[in-house]
Amino acid sequence: MKKLGVLVICRDYFVPYVSWLTEQDGKLFDVVSYVDNGDNTYVNVDGYNAKRNTKTLEQLATECDLILSLGYWKIISSEIISSVPFGIVNLHHSYALQYRGRHCASWAIIGEGPTHGSTLHYMSAKLDDGPIIATKSVPIFD
């Protein structure tokens, strides 16, 4: 069974993702560990404490086949990205990676574009870049 590591910042909008991952543990893949951005030793979602984080990102990279990044704010080195067999997949809140970094929704509104959205993509050495897996857009102004 493939081993999955999850990098997450626990915010309300990530609860459905983390809840789904928790339900899949041991079915589709083995969730090795959740790593939180903050100083927490565990990720708490709706009263559920995910597996204790006793691993560093570097340890996850050597133990996991795939790492999923959900709002992880720290920059990951190209050495770590390339060491994970199936890569690191990131959920970025910008349609087709149009805006990089944090606060993408603000930039989309300031830019007065017609749409905004999210992108699921493989991470590369460049910040918020890499092959796109899927995108979803929504209108900003009606």
Coordinates of N, CA and C in Angstrom, one line a residue:
M1 N 0.9 -1.2 0.0 CA 0.0 0.0 0.0 C 0.9 1.2 0.0
K2 N 0.5 2.2 -0.8 CA 1.3 3.5 -0.9 C 1.2 4.3 0.4
K3 N 2.2 5.0 0.7 CA 2.2 5.8 2.0 C 2.1 7.2 1.6
L4 N 1.2 7.9 2.3 CA 0.9 9.3 2.1 C 1.2 10.2 3.3
G5 N 1.9 11.3 3.0 CA 2.2 12.3 4.1 C 1.3 13.5 3.8
V6 N 0.8 14.2 4.8 CA 0.0 15.3 4.6 C 0.6 16.5 5.3
L7 N 0.8 17.6 4.6 CA 1.2 18.9 5.1 C 0.0 19.8 5.1
V8 N -0.4 20.3 6.3 CA -1.7 21.0 6.4 C -1.6 22.1 7.4
I9 N -2.3 23.2 7.1 CA -2.6 24.2 8.1 C -4.1 24.0 8.4
C10 N -4.4 23.8 9.6 CA -5.8 23.5 9.9 C -6.7 24.7 10.0
R11 N -7.4 25.0 8.9 CA -8.3 26.1 8.8 C -9.7 25.5 8.5
D12 N -10.7 26.2 8.7 CA -12.1 25.6 8.5 C -12.2 25.1 7.1
Y13 N -11.7 25.8 6.1 CA -11.9 25.3 4.7 C -11.1 24.1 4.3
F14 N -10.2 23.6 5.2 CA -9.5 22.3 4.9 C -10.2 21.2 5.6
V15 N -11.1 21.4 6.5 CA -11.8 20.3 7.3 C -12.3 19.2 6.4
P16 N -13.0 19.5 5.3 CA -13.5 18.4 4.4 C -12.4 17.6 3.8
Y17 N -11.3 18.2 3.5 CA -10.2 17.4 2.9 C -9.6 16.5 3.9
V18 N -9.3 17.0 5.1 CA -8.7 16.3 6.1 C -9.6 15.2 6.6
S19 N -10.9 15.5 6.7 CA -11.9 14.5 7.2 C -11.9 13.3 6.2
W20 N -11.9 13.6 4.9 CA -11.9 12.6 3.8 C -10.6 11.7 3.9
L21 N -9.5 12.4 4.1 CA -8.2 11.7 4.2 C -8.2 10.7 5.3
T22 N -8.8 11.2 6.5 CA -8.9 10.4 7.7 C -9.7 9.1 7.4
E23 N -10.8 9.3 6.7 CA -11.7 8.1 6.4 C -11.0 7.1 5.5
Q24 N -10.1 7.6 4.6 CA -9.4 6.7 3.6 C -8.2 6.0 4.2
D25 N -7.7 6.4 5.4 CA -6.5 5.9 5.9 C -6.7 4.3 6.0
G26 N -5.7 3.6 5.4 CA -5.8 2.2 5.5 C -6.6 1.6 4.3
K27 N -7.4 2.4 3.6 CA -8.2 1.9 2.5 C -7.5 2.1 1.2
L28 N -7.3 3.4 0.9 CA -6.6 3.8 -0.4 C -5.1 3.9 -0.2
F29 N -4.7 4.3 1.0 CA -3.3 4.5 1.3 C -3.1 4.6 2.8
D30 N -1.9 4.5 3.2 CA -1.6 4.6 4.6 C -1.1 6.0 4.9
V31 N -1.9 6.7 5.7 CA -1.5 8.1 6.1 C -0.4 8.0 7.1
V32 N 0.8 8.4 6.8 CA 2.0 8.3 7.7 C 1.9 9.3 8.8
S33 N 1.7 10.5 8.4 CA 1.6 11.6 9.5 C 1.1 12.9 8.9
Y34 N 0.5 13.7 9.7 CA 0.1 15.0 9.4 C 1.2 16.0 10.0
V35 N 1.6 17.0 9.2 CA 2.6 17.9 9.7 C 1.9 19.3 9.6
D36 N 1.7 20.0 10.7 CA 1.1 21.3 10.8 C 2.1 22.4 10.7
N37 N 1.7 23.5 10.1 CA 2.6 24.7 10.0 C 3.0 25.2 11.3
G38 N 2.1 25.2 12.3 CA 2.3 25.8 13.6 C 3.1 25.0 14.5
D39 N 3.0 25.3 15.8 CA 3.8 24.6 16.8 C 3.0 23.4 17.4
N40 N 1.8 23.2 16.8 CA 1.0 22.1 17.4 C 1.7 20.7 17.1
T41 N 1.5 19.8 18.1 CA 2.0 18.5 17.9 C 1.0 17.6 17.2
Y42 N -0.1 18.0 17.0 CA -1.1 17.3 16.2 C -2.1 18.2 15.5
V43 N -2.8 17.6 14.6 CA -3.8 18.4 13.8 C -5.1 18.1 14.4
N44 N -5.9 19.1 14.8 CA -7.2 18.8 15.4 C -8.3 19.4 14.5
V45 N -9.1 18.5 14.0 CA -10.2 18.8 13.0 C -11.5 18.3 13.6
D46 N -12.4 19.2 14.0 CA -13.7 18.9 14.5 C -13.6 17.8 15.6
G47 N -12.6 18.0 16.5 CA -12.5 17.1 17.6 C -11.7 15.9 17.3
Y48 N -11.3 15.7 16.0 CA -10.5 14.5 15.7 C -9.0 14.9 15.7
N49 N -8.3 14.2 16.4 CA -6.8 14.4 16.5 C -6.2 13.4 15.5
A50 N -5.6 14.0 14.4 CA -4.9 13.1 13.5 C -3.7 12.5 14.1
K51 N -3.0 11.7 13.3 CA -1.8 11.0 13.9 C -0.8 12.0 14.4
R52 N -0.3 11.7 15.5 CA 0.7 12.6 16.1 C 1.9 12.9 15.2
N53 N 2.2 14.2 15.1 CA 3.4 14.6 14.3 C 4.7 14.4 15.0
T54 N 5.3 13.2 14.8 CA 6.6 13.0 15.4 C 7.6 13.0 14.4
K55 N 7.3 13.4 13.1 CA 8.2 13.4 12.0 C 8.4 14.8 11.5
T56 N 9.6 15.0 10.9 CA 9.9 16.2 10.3 C 9.5 16.1 8.8
L57 N 9.5 17.2 8.1 CA 9.2 17.1 6.6 C 10.3 16.2 5.9
E58 N 11.5 16.3 6.4 CA 12.6 15.6 5.8 C 12.3 14.1 6.0
Q59 N 11.8 13.7 7.2 CA 11.5 12.3 7.5 C 10.4 11.8 6.6
L60 N 9.3 12.6 6.5 CA 8.2 12.3 5.6 C 8.7 12.0 4.2
A61 N 9.5 12.9 3.7 CA 10.0 12.7 2.3 C 10.7 11.4 2.1
T62 N 11.4 10.9 3.1 CA 12.1 9.6 2.9 C 11.1 8.4 3.1
E63 N 10.0 8.6 3.8 CA 9.1 7.5 4.2 C 7.9 7.4 3.3
C64 N 7.5 8.5 2.6 CA 6.3 8.5 1.9 C 6.5 8.4 0.4
D65 N 5.5 7.8 -0.3 CA 5.5 7.7 -1.7 C 4.9 9.0 -2.4
L66 N 4.0 9.7 -1.6 CA 3.4 10.9 -2.1 C 3.1 11.8 -0.9
I67 N 3.3 13.1 -1.1 CA 3.0 14.0 0.0 C 1.9 15.0 -0.6
L68 N 0.9 15.3 0.2 CA -0.2 16.2 -0.2 C 0.0 17.5 0.7
S69 N 0.0 18.6 0.0 CA 0.1 19.9 0.7 C -1.2 20.7 0.6
L70 N -1.8 20.9 1.8 CA -3.0 21.7 1.9 C -2.8 23.0 2.7
G71 N -2.4 24.0 2.0 CA -2.2 25.3 2.7 C -0.9 25.3 3.5
Y72 N 0.1 24.5 3.2 CA 1.3 24.5 3.9 C 2.1 25.7 3.4
W73 N 2.5 26.6 4.3 CA 3.0 27.9 4.0 C 4.5 28.0 3.8
K74 N 5.2 26.9 4.2 CA 6.6 27.0 4.2 C 7.2 26.5 2.8
I75 N 8.2 27.1 2.4 CA 8.8 26.8 1.1 C 9.6 25.5 1.3
I76 N 9.3 24.6 0.4 CA 10.0 23.2 0.4 C 11.1 23.2 -0.6
S77 N 12.2 22.7 -0.2 CA 13.4 22.7 -1.1 C 13.2 21.8 -2.2
S78 N 13.9 22.1 -3.3 CA 13.9 21.2 -4.5 C 14.4 19.8 -4.2
E79 N 15.4 19.7 -3.3 CA 15.9 18.4 -2.9 C 14.9 17.6 -2.3
I80 N 14.0 18.1 -1.4 CA 13.0 17.4 -0.8 C 11.9 17.0 -1.8
I81 N 11.5 18.0 -2.6 CA 10.5 17.7 -3.7 C 10.9 16.6 -4.6
S82 N 12.2 16.6 -5.0 CA 12.6 15.5 -5.9 C 12.9 14.2 -5.2
S83 N 13.0 14.2 -3.9 CA 13.2 12.9 -3.2 C 12.0 12.1 -3.0
V84 N 10.8 12.6 -3.2 CA 9.5 11.9 -2.9 C 9.2 11.2 -4.2
P85 N 9.0 9.8 -4.2 CA 8.9 9.1 -5.5 C 7.8 9.6 -6.4
F86 N 6.6 9.9 -5.9 CA 5.5 10.3 -6.7 C 5.2 11.8 -6.6
G87 N 6.2 12.5 -5.9 CA 6.1 14.0 -5.9 C 5.3 14.5 -4.7
I88 N 5.2 15.8 -4.7 CA 4.4 16.5 -3.7 C 3.3 17.3 -4.5
V89 N 2.0 17.0 -4.2 CA 0.9 17.6 -4.8 C 0.4 18.7 -3.9
N90 N 0.2 19.9 -4.5 CA -0.2 21.1 -3.7 C -1.6 21.6 -4.1
L91 N -2.4 22.0 -3.2 CA -3.7 22.6 -3.5 C -3.4 24.1 -3.3
H92 N -3.4 24.9 -4.4 CA -3.1 26.3 -4.4 C -4.4 27.1 -4.7
H93 N -4.7 28.1 -4.0 CA -5.9 28.9 -4.2 C -5.7 30.1 -5.1
S94 N -5.4 29.6 -6.4 CA -5.3 30.6 -7.5 C -5.6 29.8 -8.8
Y95 N -6.5 30.3 -9.6 CA -6.9 29.5 -10.8 C -5.7 29.5 -11.8
A96 N -5.4 28.3 -12.2 CA -4.3 28.0 -13.1 C -3.0 28.7 -12.7
L97 N -2.8 28.8 -11.4 CA -1.5 29.3 -10.8 C -1.3 30.8 -11.3
Q98 N -2.3 31.5 -11.5 CA -2.2 32.9 -12.0 C -1.5 33.8 -11.0
Y99 N -1.8 33.6 -9.7 CA -1.2 34.4 -8.6 C -0.4 33.4 -7.7
R100 N 0.8 33.9 -7.3 CA 1.7 33.1 -6.5 C 1.7 33.6 -5.1
G101 N 2.1 32.7 -4.2 CA 2.2 33.1 -2.8 C 0.9 33.1 -2.1
R102 N 0.8 33.8 -1.0 CA -0.4 33.9 -0.1 C -1.3 35.1 -0.6
H103 N -2.5 35.1 -0.1 CA -3.5 36.2 -0.4 C -3.9 36.3 -1.9
C104 N -3.9 35.1 -2.5 CA -4.3 35.1 -4.0 C -5.7 35.7 -4.2
A105 N -6.6 35.4 -3.3 CA -8.0 35.9 -3.5 C -8.0 37.5 -3.6
S106 N -7.2 38.0 -2.7 CA -7.1 39.5 -2.7 C -6.5 40.0 -4.0
W107 N -5.5 39.4 -4.5 CA -4.9 39.8 -5.8 C -5.9 39.7 -6.9
A108 N -6.7 38.6 -6.9 CA -7.7 38.4 -7.9 C -8.7 39.5 -7.9
I109 N -9.2 39.9 -6.7 CA -10.2 41.0 -6.6 C -9.6 42.3 -7.1
I110 N -8.4 42.6 -6.6 CA -7.7 43.8 -7.0 C -7.5 43.9 -8.5
G111 N -7.1 42.8 -9.1 CA -6.9 42.7 -10.5 C -8.2 42.8 -11.3
E112 N -9.3 42.7 -10.6 CA -10.7 42.8 -11.3 C -10.8 41.8 -12.4
G113 N -10.3 40.6 -12.2 CA -10.5 39.6 -13.2 C -11.9 39.0 -13.1
P114 N -12.4 38.4 -14.1 CA -13.7 37.8 -14.1 C -13.9 36.6 -13.2
T115 N -12.8 35.8 -13.0 CA -12.8 34.6 -12.2 C -11.7 34.4 -11.3
H116 N -11.8 33.5 -10.3 CA -10.8 33.1 -9.4 C -11.0 31.6 -9.2
G117 N -10.1 31.0 -8.5 CA -10.3 29.5 -8.3 C -9.2 28.9 -7.6
S118 N -9.1 27.6 -7.7 CA -8.0 26.8 -7.1 C -7.4 25.8 -8.1
T119 N -6.2 25.4 -7.8 CA -5.4 24.5 -8.7 C -4.8 23.5 -7.9
L120 N -4.9 22.2 -8.4 CA -4.2 21.1 -7.8 C -3.0 20.8 -8.8
H121 N -1.8 20.9 -8.2 CA -0.6 20.7 -9.1 C 0.5 20.0 -8.4
Y122 N 1.4 19.5 -9.2 CA 2.6 18.9 -8.7 C 3.6 20.1 -8.4
M123 N 4.2 20.0 -7.2 CA 5.2 21.1 -6.9 C 6.5 20.9 -7.7
S124 N 7.1 22.1 -8.0 CA 8.4 22.1 -8.6 C 9.3 23.0 -7.8
A125 N 10.5 23.2 -8.2 CA 11.4 24.0 -7.5 C 11.0 25.5 -7.4
K126 N 10.2 26.0 -8.4 CA 9.7 27.3 -8.4 C 8.5 27.4 -7.6
L127 N 8.3 28.5 -6.8 CA 7.2 28.7 -5.9 C 5.9 28.7 -6.7
D128 N 4.9 27.9 -6.2 CA 3.6 27.8 -6.8 C 3.6 27.6 -8.3
D129 N 4.3 26.6 -8.7 CA 4.5 26.3 -10.1 C 4.6 24.8 -10.2
G130 N 4.4 24.3 -11.4 CA 4.6 22.8 -11.7 C 3.4 22.4 -12.5
P131 N 3.5 21.1 -13.0 CA 2.4 20.6 -13.8 C 1.0 20.6 -13.1
I132 N 0.0 21.1 -13.8 CA -1.3 21.2 -13.3 C -2.1 19.9 -13.5
I133 N -2.7 19.4 -12.4 CA -3.5 18.2 -12.4 C -5.0 18.6 -12.7
A134 N -5.5 19.6 -12.0 CA -6.9 20.0 -12.2 C -7.1 21.5 -11.7
T135 N -8.1 22.2 -12.2 CA -8.4 23.5 -11.8 C -9.9 23.6 -11.7
K136 N -10.3 24.6 -10.9 CA -11.7 24.9 -10.7 C -11.8 26.4 -10.6
S137 N -12.7 27.0 -11.4 CA -12.8 28.5 -11.3 C -14.3 28.9 -10.9
V138 N -14.4 30.1 -10.3 CA -15.7 30.6 -9.9 C -15.7 32.1 -10.3
P139 N -16.8 32.7 -10.7 CA -16.9 34.1 -11.0 C -16.6 34.9 -9.8
I140 N -15.9 36.0 -10.0 CA -15.7 37.0 -8.9 C -16.8 38.0 -8.8
F141 N -17.1 38.6 -10.0 CA -18.1 39.7 -10.0 C -19.2 39.2 -11.0
D142 N -20.5 39.4 -10.6 CA -21.6 39.1 -11.4 C -22.3 40.4 -11.9

